[in-house]
């Protein structure tokens, strides 16, 4: 199992997010575009673009996930009350847990794909720890983690981009399937 870490302050306030391993070596760098704060790009340490989250539609409040220029997922936000279950249909992954507290597990056919939980870093920094079962999914896992922990907490940016995705009023689903009314315990 591989462990990766993102500083909580980078997610909450930064334009650049470093994703590091347990030895504090940078594995990925994610950056927000200054002109379009809803566009996030993921780079490797050689500064090669390997993934992106792009805002797709204002009407549906939809986001596309790209790995090496291939659209692998599309998440649409829907205003509802409960945030304890999210289904990612193209990947057939399910997110269970407490998203507002950043403590959740992502599974595929009941097998864990990755876990995310808050932790404390080396200099008493608040960090998010990702425990990843399969390294081949690492870029998409990082993008999904950034999305779930960044976009659910950003304020309304302007009237042109209605992106108020506060945890009490949002639920995510992938565009291909409908969310079932499943509930899991926290």
PDB file of C-alpha atoms in Angstrom:
ATOM      1  CA  UNK A   1       0.000   0.000   0.000  1.00  0.00           C
ATOM      2  CA  UNK A   2       1.364   3.386  -1.062  1.00  0.00           C
ATOM      3  CA  UNK A   3       0.868   6.480   1.076  1.00  0.00           C
ATOM      4  CA  UNK A   4       0.646   9.973  -0.417  1.00  0.00           C
ATOM      5  CA  UNK A   5       0.126  13.273   1.384  1.00  0.00           C
ATOM      6  CA  UNK A   6      -1.379  16.676   0.526  1.00  0.00           C
ATOM      7  CA  UNK A   7      -1.027  19.650   2.852  1.00  0.00           C
ATOM      8  CA  UNK A   8      -4.469  20.837   3.961  1.00  0.00           C
ATOM      9  CA  UNK A   9      -3.524  24.519   3.522  1.00  0.00           C
ATOM     10  CA  UNK A  10      -2.604  23.841  -0.116  1.00  0.00           C
ATOM     11  CA  UNK A  11      -6.066  22.375  -0.722  1.00  0.00           C
ATOM     12  CA  UNK A  12      -7.909  25.128   1.106  1.00  0.00           C
ATOM     13  CA  UNK A  13      -6.043  28.227  -0.071  1.00  0.00           C
ATOM     14  CA  UNK A  14      -3.279  27.463  -2.539  1.00  0.00           C
ATOM     15  CA  UNK A  15      -2.936  27.667  -6.284  1.00  0.00           C
ATOM     16  CA  UNK A  16      -0.190  25.017  -6.155  1.00  0.00           C
ATOM     17  CA  UNK A  17      -0.590  21.723  -4.325  1.00  0.00           C
ATOM     18  CA  UNK A  18       2.318  19.356  -3.785  1.00  0.00           C
ATOM     19  CA  UNK A  19       1.577  15.678  -3.386  1.00  0.00           C
ATOM     20  CA  UNK A  20       4.407  13.869  -1.625  1.00  0.00           C
ATOM     21  CA  UNK A  21       5.288  10.396  -0.376  1.00  0.00           C
ATOM     22  CA  UNK A  22       6.140   9.322   3.180  1.00  0.00           C
ATOM     23  CA  UNK A  23       9.758  10.502   2.688  1.00  0.00           C
ATOM     24  CA  UNK A  24       8.508  14.007   1.776  1.00  0.00           C
ATOM     25  CA  UNK A  25       9.593  13.592  -1.852  1.00  0.00           C
ATOM     26  CA  UNK A  26       7.300  15.354  -4.300  1.00  0.00           C
ATOM     27  CA  UNK A  27       5.441  12.881  -6.538  1.00  0.00           C
ATOM     28  CA  UNK A  28       2.921  15.207  -8.221  1.00  0.00           C
ATOM     29  CA  UNK A  29       2.260  18.922  -8.437  1.00  0.00           C
ATOM     30  CA  UNK A  30      -1.281  20.171  -8.979  1.00  0.00           C
ATOM     31  CA  UNK A  31      -1.986  23.756  -9.946  1.00  0.00           C
ATOM     32  CA  UNK A  32      -5.056  25.904 -10.373  1.00  0.00           C
ATOM     33  CA  UNK A  33      -5.261  28.228 -13.350  1.00  0.00           C
ATOM     34  CA  UNK A  34      -5.306  31.890 -12.254  1.00  0.00           C
ATOM     35  CA  UNK A  35      -7.809  32.842 -14.977  1.00  0.00           C
ATOM     36  CA  UNK A  36     -10.000  29.769 -14.440  1.00  0.00           C
ATOM     37  CA  UNK A  37      -9.828  28.581 -10.794  1.00  0.00           C
ATOM     38  CA  UNK A  38     -12.005  25.560 -11.628  1.00  0.00           C
ATOM     39  CA  UNK A  39      -9.309  24.142 -13.927  1.00  0.00           C
ATOM     40  CA  UNK A  40      -6.779  21.988 -12.080  1.00  0.00           C
ATOM     41  CA  UNK A  41      -3.772  20.430 -13.812  1.00  0.00           C
ATOM     42  CA  UNK A  42      -1.690  17.553 -12.439  1.00  0.00           C
ATOM     43  CA  UNK A  43       2.000  17.334 -13.339  1.00  0.00           C
ATOM     44  CA  UNK A  44       4.707  14.790 -12.571  1.00  0.00           C
ATOM     45  CA  UNK A  45       8.113  15.880 -11.249  1.00  0.00           C
ATOM     46  CA  UNK A  46       9.425  16.277 -14.822  1.00  0.00           C
ATOM     47  CA  UNK A  47       6.751  18.989 -15.344  1.00  0.00           C
ATOM     48  CA  UNK A  48       4.781  16.797 -17.779  1.00  0.00           C
ATOM     49  CA  UNK A  49       1.020  17.234 -17.745  1.00  0.00           C
ATOM     50  CA  UNK A  50      -0.568  13.907 -16.768  1.00  0.00           C
ATOM     51  CA  UNK A  51      -4.097  14.862 -15.709  1.00  0.00           C
ATOM     52  CA  UNK A  52      -6.711  17.602 -15.477  1.00  0.00           C
ATOM     53  CA  UNK A  53     -10.028  18.471 -13.901  1.00  0.00           C
ATOM     54  CA  UNK A  54     -12.036  20.733 -16.216  1.00  0.00           C
ATOM     55  CA  UNK A  55     -15.320  22.517 -15.600  1.00  0.00           C
ATOM     56  CA  UNK A  56     -17.642  21.251 -18.323  1.00  0.00           C
ATOM     57  CA  UNK A  57     -21.090  22.767 -18.009  1.00  0.00           C
ATOM     58  CA  UNK A  58     -22.631  25.629 -16.049  1.00  0.00           C
ATOM     59  CA  UNK A  59     -26.088  24.232 -16.660  1.00  0.00           C
ATOM     60  CA  UNK A  60     -25.347  20.861 -15.034  1.00  0.00           C
ATOM     61  CA  UNK A  61     -22.418  21.974 -12.862  1.00  0.00           C
ATOM     62  CA  UNK A  62     -20.352  19.202 -14.382  1.00  0.00           C
ATOM     63  CA  UNK A  63     -16.614  18.425 -14.229  1.00  0.00           C
ATOM     64  CA  UNK A  64     -14.515  16.171 -16.499  1.00  0.00           C
ATOM     65  CA  UNK A  65     -11.444  14.227 -15.379  1.00  0.00           C
ATOM     66  CA  UNK A  66      -8.671  13.620 -17.916  1.00  0.00           C
ATOM     67  CA  UNK A  67      -5.608  11.361 -17.610  1.00  0.00           C
ATOM     68  CA  UNK A  68      -3.126  11.723 -20.475  1.00  0.00           C
ATOM     69  CA  UNK A  69      -5.787  13.629 -22.481  1.00  0.00           C
ATOM     70  CA  UNK A  70      -8.375  10.818 -22.152  1.00  0.00           C
ATOM     71  CA  UNK A  71     -11.667  11.671 -20.441  1.00  0.00           C
ATOM     72  CA  UNK A  72     -11.950   8.993 -17.761  1.00  0.00           C
ATOM     73  CA  UNK A  73     -14.773  10.423 -15.652  1.00  0.00           C
ATOM     74  CA  UNK A  74     -17.362  13.176 -15.464  1.00  0.00           C
ATOM     75  CA  UNK A  75     -18.742  14.291 -12.120  1.00  0.00           C
ATOM     76  CA  UNK A  76     -21.952  16.274 -11.895  1.00  0.00           C
ATOM     77  CA  UNK A  77     -22.888  18.014  -8.670  1.00  0.00           C
ATOM     78  CA  UNK A  78     -26.498  17.837  -7.575  1.00  0.00           C
ATOM     79  CA  UNK A  79     -27.999  19.805  -4.692  1.00  0.00           C
ATOM     80  CA  UNK A  80     -29.227  17.340  -2.074  1.00  0.00           C
ATOM     81  CA  UNK A  81     -28.836  16.901   1.644  1.00  0.00           C
ATOM     82  CA  UNK A  82     -26.706  13.778   2.126  1.00  0.00           C
ATOM     83  CA  UNK A  83     -23.030  13.389   1.190  1.00  0.00           C
ATOM     84  CA  UNK A  84     -22.284   9.934   2.576  1.00  0.00           C
ATOM     85  CA  UNK A  85     -22.424   7.964  -0.689  1.00  0.00           C
ATOM     86  CA  UNK A  86     -21.025   8.838  -4.118  1.00  0.00           C
ATOM     87  CA  UNK A  87     -20.846   6.499  -7.107  1.00  0.00           C
ATOM     88  CA  UNK A  88     -18.187   7.008  -9.780  1.00  0.00           C
ATOM     89  CA  UNK A  89     -19.694   5.043 -12.650  1.00  0.00           C
ATOM     90  CA  UNK A  90     -17.035   5.045 -15.388  1.00  0.00           C
ATOM     91  CA  UNK A  91     -14.584   3.646 -12.870  1.00  0.00           C
ATOM     92  CA  UNK A  92     -17.288   1.745 -10.978  1.00  0.00           C
ATOM     93  CA  UNK A  93     -15.983   3.134  -7.694  1.00  0.00           C
ATOM     94  CA  UNK A  94     -18.048   4.026  -4.621  1.00  0.00           C
ATOM     95  CA  UNK A  95     -17.098   6.680  -2.086  1.00  0.00           C
ATOM     96  CA  UNK A  96     -18.235   5.971   1.493  1.00  0.00           C
ATOM     97  CA  UNK A  97     -17.618   7.997   4.614  1.00  0.00           C
ATOM     98  CA  UNK A  98     -17.621  11.543   5.886  1.00  0.00           C
ATOM     99  CA  UNK A  99     -16.603  13.976   3.122  1.00  0.00           C
ATOM    100  CA  UNK A 100     -16.877  17.183   5.173  1.00  0.00           C
ATOM    101  CA  UNK A 101     -14.389  15.703   7.668  1.00  0.00           C
ATOM    102  CA  UNK A 102     -12.182  14.339   4.844  1.00  0.00           C
ATOM    103  CA  UNK A 103     -12.452  10.773   6.112  1.00  0.00           C
ATOM    104  CA  UNK A 104     -13.656   8.334   3.464  1.00  0.00           C
ATOM    105  CA  UNK A 105     -12.937   5.093   1.600  1.00  0.00           C
ATOM    106  CA  UNK A 106     -13.263   4.454  -2.123  1.00  0.00           C
ATOM    107  CA  UNK A 107     -14.079   0.883  -3.136  1.00  0.00           C
ATOM    108  CA  UNK A 108     -14.441  -1.159  -6.311  1.00  0.00           C
ATOM    109  CA  UNK A 109     -16.655  -4.238  -5.927  1.00  0.00           C
ATOM    110  CA  UNK A 110     -16.228  -4.061  -2.131  1.00  0.00           C
ATOM    111  CA  UNK A 111     -12.407  -4.000  -2.426  1.00  0.00           C
ATOM    112  CA  UNK A 112     -10.693  -0.828  -1.175  1.00  0.00           C
ATOM    113  CA  UNK A 113      -9.106   1.309  -3.905  1.00  0.00           C
ATOM    114  CA  UNK A 114      -7.923   4.045  -1.534  1.00  0.00           C
ATOM    115  CA  UNK A 115      -8.629   5.671   1.826  1.00  0.00           C
ATOM    116  CA  UNK A 116      -8.355   9.343   2.733  1.00  0.00           C
ATOM    117  CA  UNK A 117      -8.103  10.666   6.268  1.00  0.00           C
ATOM    118  CA  UNK A 118      -6.702  13.731   8.035  1.00  0.00           C
ATOM    119  CA  UNK A 119      -3.349  13.479   9.729  1.00  0.00           C
ATOM    120  CA  UNK A 120      -0.558  15.665  11.100  1.00  0.00           C
ATOM    121  CA  UNK A 121       2.652  16.227   9.131  1.00  0.00           C
ATOM    122  CA  UNK A 122       6.237  16.577  10.262  1.00  0.00           C
ATOM    123  CA  UNK A 123       5.996  20.227  11.292  1.00  0.00           C
ATOM    124  CA  UNK A 124       2.549  19.937  12.872  1.00  0.00           C
ATOM    125  CA  UNK A 125       0.895  20.765   9.549  1.00  0.00           C
ATOM    126  CA  UNK A 126      -2.558  19.426   8.863  1.00  0.00           C
ATOM    127  CA  UNK A 127      -2.379  17.018   5.941  1.00  0.00           C
ATOM    128  CA  UNK A 128      -4.578  14.557   4.110  1.00  0.00           C
ATOM    129  CA  UNK A 129      -3.196  11.056   3.897  1.00  0.00           C
ATOM    130  CA  UNK A 130      -4.122   8.832   0.952  1.00  0.00           C
ATOM    131  CA  UNK A 131      -3.598   5.068   1.349  1.00  0.00           C
ATOM    132  CA  UNK A 132      -3.548   3.681  -2.205  1.00  0.00           C
ATOM    133  CA  UNK A 133      -3.947  -0.031  -2.963  1.00  0.00           C
ATOM    134  CA  UNK A 134      -2.843   0.020  -6.646  1.00  0.00           C
ATOM    135  CA  UNK A 135      -0.182   2.442  -7.921  1.00  0.00           C
ATOM    136  CA  UNK A 136      -1.497   2.286 -11.507  1.00  0.00           C
ATOM    137  CA  UNK A 137      -4.490   4.374 -10.400  1.00  0.00           C
ATOM    138  CA  UNK A 138      -2.406   6.989  -8.606  1.00  0.00           C
ATOM    139  CA  UNK A 139      -3.031  10.010 -10.920  1.00  0.00           C
ATOM    140  CA  UNK A 140      -6.811   9.583 -10.987  1.00  0.00           C
ATOM    141  CA  UNK A 141      -6.860   8.971  -7.224  1.00  0.00           C
ATOM    142  CA  UNK A 142      -4.990  12.229  -6.644  1.00  0.00           C
ATOM    143  CA  UNK A 143      -7.408  14.141  -8.908  1.00  0.00           C
ATOM    144  CA  UNK A 144     -10.477  12.634  -7.227  1.00  0.00           C
ATOM    145  CA  UNK A 145      -9.055  13.427  -3.782  1.00  0.00           C
ATOM    146  CA  UNK A 146      -8.368  17.030  -4.802  1.00  0.00           C
ATOM    147  CA  UNK A 147     -11.869  17.335  -6.233  1.00  0.00           C
ATOM    148  CA  UNK A 148     -13.646  15.848  -3.221  1.00  0.00           C
ATOM    149  CA  UNK A 149     -11.644  17.941  -0.751  1.00  0.00           C
ATOM    150  CA  UNK A 150     -11.296  21.161  -2.740  1.00  0.00           C
ATOM    151  CA  UNK A 151     -14.416  21.681  -4.828  1.00  0.00           C
ATOM    152  CA  UNK A 152     -16.835  20.747  -2.076  1.00  0.00           C
ATOM    153  CA  UNK A 153     -15.511  23.652  -0.006  1.00  0.00           C
ATOM    154  CA  UNK A 154     -15.000  26.529  -2.440  1.00  0.00           C
ATOM    155  CA  UNK A 155     -17.319  29.528  -2.065  1.00  0.00           C
ATOM    156  CA  UNK A 156     -19.509  30.920  -4.807  1.00  0.00           C
ATOM    157  CA  UNK A 157     -16.983  32.534  -7.161  1.00  0.00           C
ATOM    158  CA  UNK A 158     -19.278  34.759  -9.199  1.00  0.00           C
ATOM    159  CA  UNK A 159     -22.721  34.754 -10.707  1.00  0.00           C
ATOM    160  CA  UNK A 160     -21.343  33.451 -14.004  1.00  0.00           C
ATOM    161  CA  UNK A 161     -19.946  30.275 -12.456  1.00  0.00           C
ATOM    162  CA  UNK A 162     -22.390  28.969  -9.888  1.00  0.00           C
ATOM    163  CA  UNK A 163     -20.132  26.576  -8.031  1.00  0.00           C
ATOM    164  CA  UNK A 164     -21.332  26.738  -4.452  1.00  0.00           C
ATOM    165  CA  UNK A 165     -20.704  23.120  -3.539  1.00  0.00           C
ATOM    166  CA  UNK A 166     -20.953  23.264   0.214  1.00  0.00           C
ATOM    167  CA  UNK A 167     -21.087  19.844   1.907  1.00  0.00           C
ATOM    168  CA  UNK A 168     -24.583  20.333   3.324  1.00  0.00           C
ATOM    169  CA  UNK A 169     -26.116  21.044  -0.085  1.00  0.00           C
ATOM    170  CA  UNK A 170     -24.257  18.836  -2.555  1.00  0.00           C
ATOM    171  CA  UNK A 171     -24.004  15.313  -3.741  1.00  0.00           C
ATOM    172  CA  UNK A 172     -21.893  14.094  -6.593  1.00  0.00           C
ATOM    173  CA  UNK A 173     -22.617  11.589  -9.256  1.00  0.00           C
ATOM    174  CA  UNK A 174     -20.964  10.593 -12.461  1.00  0.00           C
ATOM    175  CA  UNK A 175     -22.904  11.537 -15.527  1.00  0.00           C
ATOM    176  CA  UNK A 176     -23.360   8.003 -16.823  1.00  0.00           C
ATOM    177  CA  UNK A 177     -25.345   6.581 -13.921  1.00  0.00           C
ATOM    178  CA  UNK A 178     -27.955   7.710 -11.438  1.00  0.00           C
ATOM    179  CA  UNK A 179     -27.167   7.881  -7.752  1.00  0.00           C
ATOM    180  CA  UNK A 180     -29.026   5.284  -5.785  1.00  0.00           C
ATOM    181  CA  UNK A 181     -30.593   6.215  -2.503  1.00  0.00           C
ATOM    182  CA  UNK A 182     -28.046   4.222  -0.513  1.00  0.00           C
ATOM    183  CA  UNK A 183     -26.865   5.377   2.872  1.00  0.00           C
ATOM    184  CA  UNK A 184     -23.841   4.224   4.816  1.00  0.00           C
ATOM    185  CA  UNK A 185     -22.872   4.857   8.384  1.00  0.00           C
ATOM    186  CA  UNK A 186     -20.150   7.379   9.159  1.00  0.00           C
TER     187      UNK A 186
END
